[in-house]
CSV table of N, CA and C in Angstrom, one decimal:
chain,number,residue,atom,x,y,z
C,78,UNK,N,70.6,34.5,25.0
C,78,UNK,CA,69.1,34.4,24.9
C,78,UNK,C,68.7,34.7,23.4
C,79,UNK,N,67.9,33.9,22.8
C,79,UNK,CA,67.5,34.2,21.4
C,79,UNK,C,66.7,35.5,21.3
C,80,UNK,N,66.8,36.1,20.1
C,80,UNK,CA,66.0,37.3,19.9
C,80,UNK,C,64.6,36.9,19.5
C,81,UNK,N,63.8,37.9,19.4
C,81,UNK,CA,62.4,37.6,19.0
C,81,UNK,C,62.3,37.0,17.6
C,82,UNK,N,63.1,37.6,16.7
C,82,UNK,CA,63.2,37.1,15.3
C,82,UNK,C,63.6,35.6,15.2
C,83,UNK,N,64.6,35.3,16.1
C,83,UNK,CA,65.1,33.9,16.1
C,83,UNK,C,64.0,32.9,16.6
C,84,UNK,N,63.3,33.4,17.6
C,84,UNK,CA,62.2,32.5,18.2
C,84,UNK,C,61.1,32.3,17.1
C,85,UNK,N,60.8,33.4,16.4
C,85,UNK,CA,59.8,33.3,15.4
C,85,UNK,C,60.2,32.3,14.3
C,86,UNK,N,61.5,32.4,13.9
C,86,UNK,CA,62.0,31.6,12.8
C,86,UNK,C,62.0,30.1,13.3
C,87,UNK,N,62.4,29.9,14.6
C,87,UNK,CA,62.4,28.5,15.1
C,87,UNK,C,61.0,27.9,15.1
C,88,UNK,N,60.1,28.7,15.5
C,88,UNK,CA,58.7,28.3,15.6
C,88,UNK,C,58.2,28.0,14.2
C,89,UNK,N,58.6,28.8,13.2
C,89,UNK,CA,58.2,28.5,11.8
C,89,UNK,C,58.8,27.2,11.3
C,90,UNK,N,60.0,27.0,11.6
C,90,UNK,CA,60.7,25.8,11.2
C,90,UNK,C,60.0,24.6,11.8
C,91,UNK,N,59.7,24.7,13.1
C,91,UNK,CA,58.9,23.6,13.7
C,91,UNK,C,57.6,23.3,13.1
C,92,UNK,N,56.9,24.4,12.7
C,92,UNK,CA,55.6,24.2,12.0
C,92,UNK,C,55.8,23.5,10.7
C,93,UNK,N,56.8,23.9,9.9
C,93,UNK,CA,57.1,23.3,8.6
C,93,UNK,C,57.4,21.8,8.8
C,94,UNK,N,58.3,21.5,9.8
C,94,UNK,CA,58.6,20.1,10.0
C,94,UNK,C,57.4,19.3,10.3
C,95,UNK,N,56.5,19.8,11.2
C,95,UNK,CA,55.3,19.0,11.5
C,95,UNK,C,54.4,18.8,10.3
C,96,UNK,N,54.2,19.9,9.5
C,96,UNK,CA,53.4,19.8,8.3
C,96,UNK,C,54.0,18.8,7.3
C,97,UNK,N,55.3,18.9,7.1
C,97,UNK,CA,55.9,18.0,6.1
C,97,UNK,C,55.8,16.5,6.6
C,98,UNK,N,56.1,16.3,7.9
C,98,UNK,CA,56.0,14.9,8.4
C,98,UNK,C,54.6,14.4,8.3
C,99,UNK,N,53.6,15.2,8.6
C,99,UNK,CA,52.2,14.8,8.5
C,99,UNK,C,51.9,14.3,7.1
C,100,UNK,N,52.5,15.0,6.1
C,100,UNK,CA,52.3,14.7,4.7
C,100,UNK,C,53.2,13.5,4.2
C,101,UNK,N,54.0,13.0,5.1
C,101,UNK,CA,54.9,11.8,4.8
C,101,UNK,C,56.3,12.2,4.3
C,102,UNK,N,56.7,13.4,4.5
C,102,UNK,CA,58.0,13.8,4.2
C,102,UNK,C,59.0,13.9,5.4
C,103,UNK,N,60.2,13.6,5.2
C,103,UNK,CA,61.2,13.6,6.2
C,103,UNK,C,62.1,14.8,6.0
C,104,UNK,N,62.4,15.5,7.1
C,104,UNK,CA,63.3,16.7,6.9
C,104,UNK,C,64.8,16.2,6.6
C,105,UNK,N,65.3,16.8,5.5
C,105,UNK,CA,66.7,16.6,5.2
C,105,UNK,C,67.5,17.6,6.0
C,106,UNK,N,67.0,18.9,5.9
C,106,UNK,CA,67.5,20.0,6.6
C,106,UNK,C,66.3,20.8,7.1
C,107,UNK,N,66.0,20.8,8.3
C,107,UNK,CA,64.8,21.4,8.8
C,107,UNK,C,64.6,22.8,8.3
C,108,UNK,N,63.5,23.1,7.8
C,108,UNK,CA,63.2,24.5,7.3
C,108,UNK,C,63.8,24.8,5.9
C,109,UNK,N,64.5,23.8,5.3
C,109,UNK,CA,65.1,24.0,4.0
C,109,UNK,C,64.8,22.9,3.0
C,110,UNK,N,64.8,21.7,3.4
C,110,UNK,CA,64.7,20.6,2.4
C,110,UNK,C,64.0,19.4,3.1
C,111,UNK,N,63.1,18.8,2.3
C,111,UNK,CA,62.3,17.6,2.8
C,111,UNK,C,62.3,16.6,1.6
C,112,UNK,N,62.1,15.3,2.0
C,112,UNK,CA,62.1,14.2,1.0
C,112,UNK,C,61.2,13.1,1.4
C,113,UNK,N,60.6,12.5,0.4
C,113,UNK,CA,59.8,11.3,0.6
C,113,UNK,C,60.1,10.3,-0.5
C,114,UNK,N,60.1,9.0,-0.2
C,114,UNK,CA,60.5,8.0,-1.2
C,114,UNK,C,59.2,7.2,-1.4
C,115,UNK,N,58.8,7.1,-2.7
C,115,UNK,CA,57.6,6.3,-2.9
C,115,UNK,C,57.9,4.9,-3.6
C,116,UNK,N,59.1,4.7,-4.0
C,116,UNK,CA,59.5,3.3,-4.3
C,116,UNK,C,61.1,3.3,-4.2
C,117,UNK,N,61.7,2.2,-4.4
C,117,UNK,CA,63.1,2.1,-4.2
C,117,UNK,C,64.0,3.0,-5.0
C,118,UNK,N,63.4,3.5,-6.2
C,118,UNK,CA,64.2,4.3,-7.1
C,118,UNK,C,63.7,5.7,-7.2
C,119,UNK,N,62.6,6.1,-6.7
C,119,UNK,CA,62.0,7.4,-6.9
C,119,UNK,C,61.8,8.2,-5.6
C,120,UNK,N,62.1,9.4,-5.6
C,120,UNK,CA,62.0,10.3,-4.4
C,120,UNK,C,61.3,11.6,-4.8
C,121,UNK,N,60.6,12.2,-3.9
C,121,UNK,CA,60.0,13.5,-4.1
C,121,UNK,C,60.7,14.5,-3.1
C,122,UNK,N,61.2,15.6,-3.7
C,122,UNK,CA,61.9,16.6,-2.8
C,122,UNK,C,61.1,17.9,-2.8
C,123,UNK,N,61.2,18.5,-1.6
C,123,UNK,CA,60.7,19.9,-1.4
C,123,UNK,C,61.8,20.7,-0.9
C,124,UNK,N,62.2,21.8,-1.6
C,124,UNK,CA,63.4,22.5,-1.2
C,124,UNK,C,63.1,24.0,-1.4
C,125,UNK,N,63.7,24.8,-0.5
C,125,UNK,CA,63.6,26.3,-0.7
C,125,UNK,C,64.7,26.7,-1.6
C,126,UNK,N,64.4,27.6,-2.5
C,126,UNK,CA,65.3,28.2,-3.5
C,126,UNK,C,65.0,29.7,-3.6
C,127,UNK,N,65.9,30.5,-3.2
C,127,UNK,CA,65.7,31.9,-3.3
C,127,UNK,C,64.5,32.5,-2.6
C,128,UNK,N,64.2,31.9,-1.5
C,128,UNK,CA,63.0,32.4,-0.7
C,128,UNK,C,61.7,31.8,-1.0
C,129,UNK,N,61.6,31.0,-2.1
C,129,UNK,CA,60.4,30.3,-2.5
C,129,UNK,C,60.7,28.8,-2.6
C,130,UNK,N,59.6,28.0,-2.5
C,130,UNK,CA,59.7,26.6,-2.5
C,130,UNK,C,59.4,25.9,-3.8
C,131,UNK,N,60.1,24.8,-4.1
C,131,UNK,CA,59.9,24.0,-5.3
C,131,UNK,C,59.8,22.6,-4.8
C,132,UNK,N,59.1,21.8,-5.6
C,132,UNK,CA,59.0,20.4,-5.4
C,132,UNK,C,59.2,19.6,-6.7
C,133,UNK,N,59.9,18.5,-6.7
C,133,UNK,CA,60.1,17.7,-7.9
C,133,UNK,C,60.3,16.3,-7.5
C,134,UNK,N,60.2,15.4,-8.5
C,134,UNK,CA,60.5,14.0,-8.4
C,134,UNK,C,61.7,13.6,-9.1
C,135,UNK,N,62.6,12.8,-8.6
C,135,UNK,CA,63.8,12.3,-9.2
C,135,UNK,C,63.8,10.8,-9.2
C,136,UNK,N,64.2,10.1,-10.3
C,136,UNK,CA,64.3,8.7,-10.3
C,136,UNK,C,65.7,8.3,-10.7
C,137,UNK,N,66.2,7.3,-10.0
C,137,UNK,CA,67.5,6.8,-10.2
C,137,UNK,C,67.4,5.3,-10.7
C,138,UNK,N,68.4,4.9,-11.5
C,138,UNK,CA,68.6,3.6,-11.9
C,138,UNK,C,69.7,3.0,-11.1
C,139,UNK,N,69.6,1.7,-10.6
C,139,UNK,CA,70.7,1.1,-9.9
C,139,UNK,C,72.0,1.1,-10.7
C,140,UNK,N,73.0,1.5,-10.0
C,140,UNK,CA,74.3,1.5,-10.7
C,140,UNK,C,74.7,2.8,-11.3
C,141,UNK,N,73.7,3.7,-11.5
C,141,UNK,CA,74.0,5.1,-12.0
C,141,UNK,C,74.3,6.0,-10.9
C,142,UNK,N,75.2,6.9,-11.1
C,142,UNK,CA,75.5,7.9,-10.0
C,142,UNK,C,74.7,9.2,-10.1
C,143,UNK,N,73.8,9.2,-11.0
C,143,UNK,CA,72.9,10.4,-11.2
C,143,UNK,C,71.5,10.0,-11.5
C,144,UNK,N,70.6,10.9,-11.4
C,144,UNK,CA,69.2,10.6,-11.6
C,144,UNK,C,69.0,10.5,-13.2
C,145,UNK,N,68.1,9.6,-13.5
C,145,UNK,CA,67.8,9.4,-14.9
C,145,UNK,C,66.5,10.1,-15.4
C,146,UNK,N,65.8,10.6,-14.4
C,146,UNK,CA,64.5,11.3,-14.7
C,146,UNK,C,64.2,12.3,-13.6
C,147,UNK,N,63.9,13.5,-14.1
C,147,UNK,CA,63.4,14.6,-13.1
C,147,UNK,C,62.1,15.2,-13.6
C,148,UNK,N,61.1,15.3,-12.7
C,148,UNK,CA,59.8,15.9,-13.1
C,148,UNK,C,59.5,17.0,-12.1
C,149,UNK,N,59.3,18.2,-12.6
C,149,UNK,CA,59.0,19.3,-11.7
C,149,UNK,C,57.5,19.1,-11.3
C,150,UNK,N,57.2,19.4,-10.1
C,150,UNK,CA,55.9,19.3,-9.6
C,150,UNK,C,55.3,20.8,-9.4
C,151,UNK,N,56.1,21.6,-8.8
C,151,UNK,CA,55.7,23.0,-8.6
C,151,UNK,C,57.0,23.8,-8.3
C,152,UNK,N,57.0,25.1,-8.8
C,152,UNK,CA,58.2,26.0,-8.6
C,152,UNK,C,57.8,27.3,-8.0
C,153,UNK,N,58.6,27.9,-7.2
C,153,UNK,CA,58.5,29.3,-6.7
C,153,UNK,C,57.2,29.6,-6.1
C,154,UNK,N,56.8,28.7,-5.1
C,154,UNK,CA,55.5,28.9,-4.4
C,154,UNK,C,55.8,28.9,-2.8
C,155,UNK,N,54.8,29.3,-2.0
C,155,UNK,CA,55.0,29.3,-0.6
C,155,UNK,C,55.1,27.8,-0.1
C,156,UNK,N,55.6,27.6,1.0
C,156,UNK,CA,55.9,26.3,1.6
C,156,UNK,C,54.6,25.4,1.6
C,157,UNK,N,53.5,25.9,2.1
C,157,UNK,CA,52.3,25.2,2.2
C,157,UNK,C,51.8,24.6,0.9
C,158,UNK,N,51.9,25.4,-0.1
C,158,UNK,CA,51.5,25.0,-1.5
C,158,UNK,C,52.4,23.9,-2.0
C,159,UNK,N,53.7,24.1,-1.8
C,159,UNK,CA,54.7,23.1,-2.2
C,159,UNK,C,54.4,21.7,-1.6
C,160,UNK,N,54.1,21.7,-0.3
C,160,UNK,CA,53.8,20.5,0.4
C,160,UNK,C,52.5,19.9,-0.1
C,161,UNK,N,51.5,20.7,-0.3
C,161,UNK,CA,50.2,20.2,-0.7
C,161,UNK,C,50.3,19.6,-2.1
C,162,UNK,N,51.0,20.3,-3.0
C,162,UNK,CA,51.2,19.7,-4.4
C,162,UNK,C,52.0,18.5,-4.4
C,163,UNK,N,53.1,18.5,-3.7
C,163,UNK,CA,53.9,17.3,-3.6
C,163,UNK,C,53.2,16.1,-3.0
C,164,UNK,N,52.4,16.3,-2.0
C,164,UNK,CA,51.5,15.3,-1.4
C,164,UNK,C,50.5,14.8,-2.4
C,165,UNK,N,49.9,15.7,-3.2
C,165,UNK,CA,48.9,15.3,-4.2
C,165,UNK,C,49.6,14.4,-5.2
C,166,UNK,N,50.8,14.8,-5.6
C,166,UNK,CA,51.6,14.0,-6.6
C,166,UNK,C,51.8,12.6,-6.0
C,167,UNK,N,52.3,12.5,-4.8
C,167,UNK,CA,52.5,11.2,-4.2
C,167,UNK,C,51.3,10.4,-4.1
C,168,UNK,N,50.1,11.0,-3.8
C,168,UNK,CA,48.9,10.2,-3.7
C,168,UNK,C,48.5,9.7,-5.1
C,169,UNK,N,48.7,10.6,-6.1
C,169,UNK,CA,48.3,10.2,-7.5
C,169,UNK,C,49.2,9.0,-7.9
C,170,UNK,N,50.5,9.1,-7.7
C,170,UNK,CA,51.4,8.0,-8.1
C,170,UNK,C,51.0,6.7,-7.4
C,171,UNK,N,50.8,6.8,-6.1
C,171,UNK,CA,50.5,5.7,-5.3
C,171,UNK,C,49.2,5.0,-5.8
C,172,UNK,N,48.2,5.8,-6.0
C,172,UNK,CA,46.9,5.3,-6.5
C,172,UNK,C,47.0,4.7,-7.9
C,173,UNK,N,47.8,5.4,-8.8
C,173,UNK,CA,47.9,4.9,-10.1
C,173,UNK,C,48.6,3.6,-10.2
C,174,UNK,N,49.6,3.4,-9.3
C,174,UNK,CA,50.4,2.1,-9.3
C,174,UNK,C,49.8,1.1,-8.4
C,175,UNK,N,48.7,1.4,-7.7
C,175,UNK,CA,48.0,0.4,-6.9
C,175,UNK,C,48.7,0.0,-5.6
C,176,UNK,N,49.5,0.9,-5.1
C,176,UNK,CA,50.2,0.6,-3.8
C,176,UNK,C,49.4,0.9,-2.7
């Protein structure tokens, strides 16, 4: 039987997954990493690092095994702020590019 702390953590992970999905992000690892793709070469990631959350965009070029561009969106913030800022970035890019 799970402990109270385990139940609380599982509920928090479920809340984070729902919030991320609502913002258009897919869980890579529930409660740890989320991703959204806004074109075939660019992705926005939200990931926990040292107890705080960061969000960034990476762009790849076909045929390259590594990203060619990384842009930080937000660093060392609570989950809700990371999702909010990453979502705002996605909306900005989508609007700017007319998608």
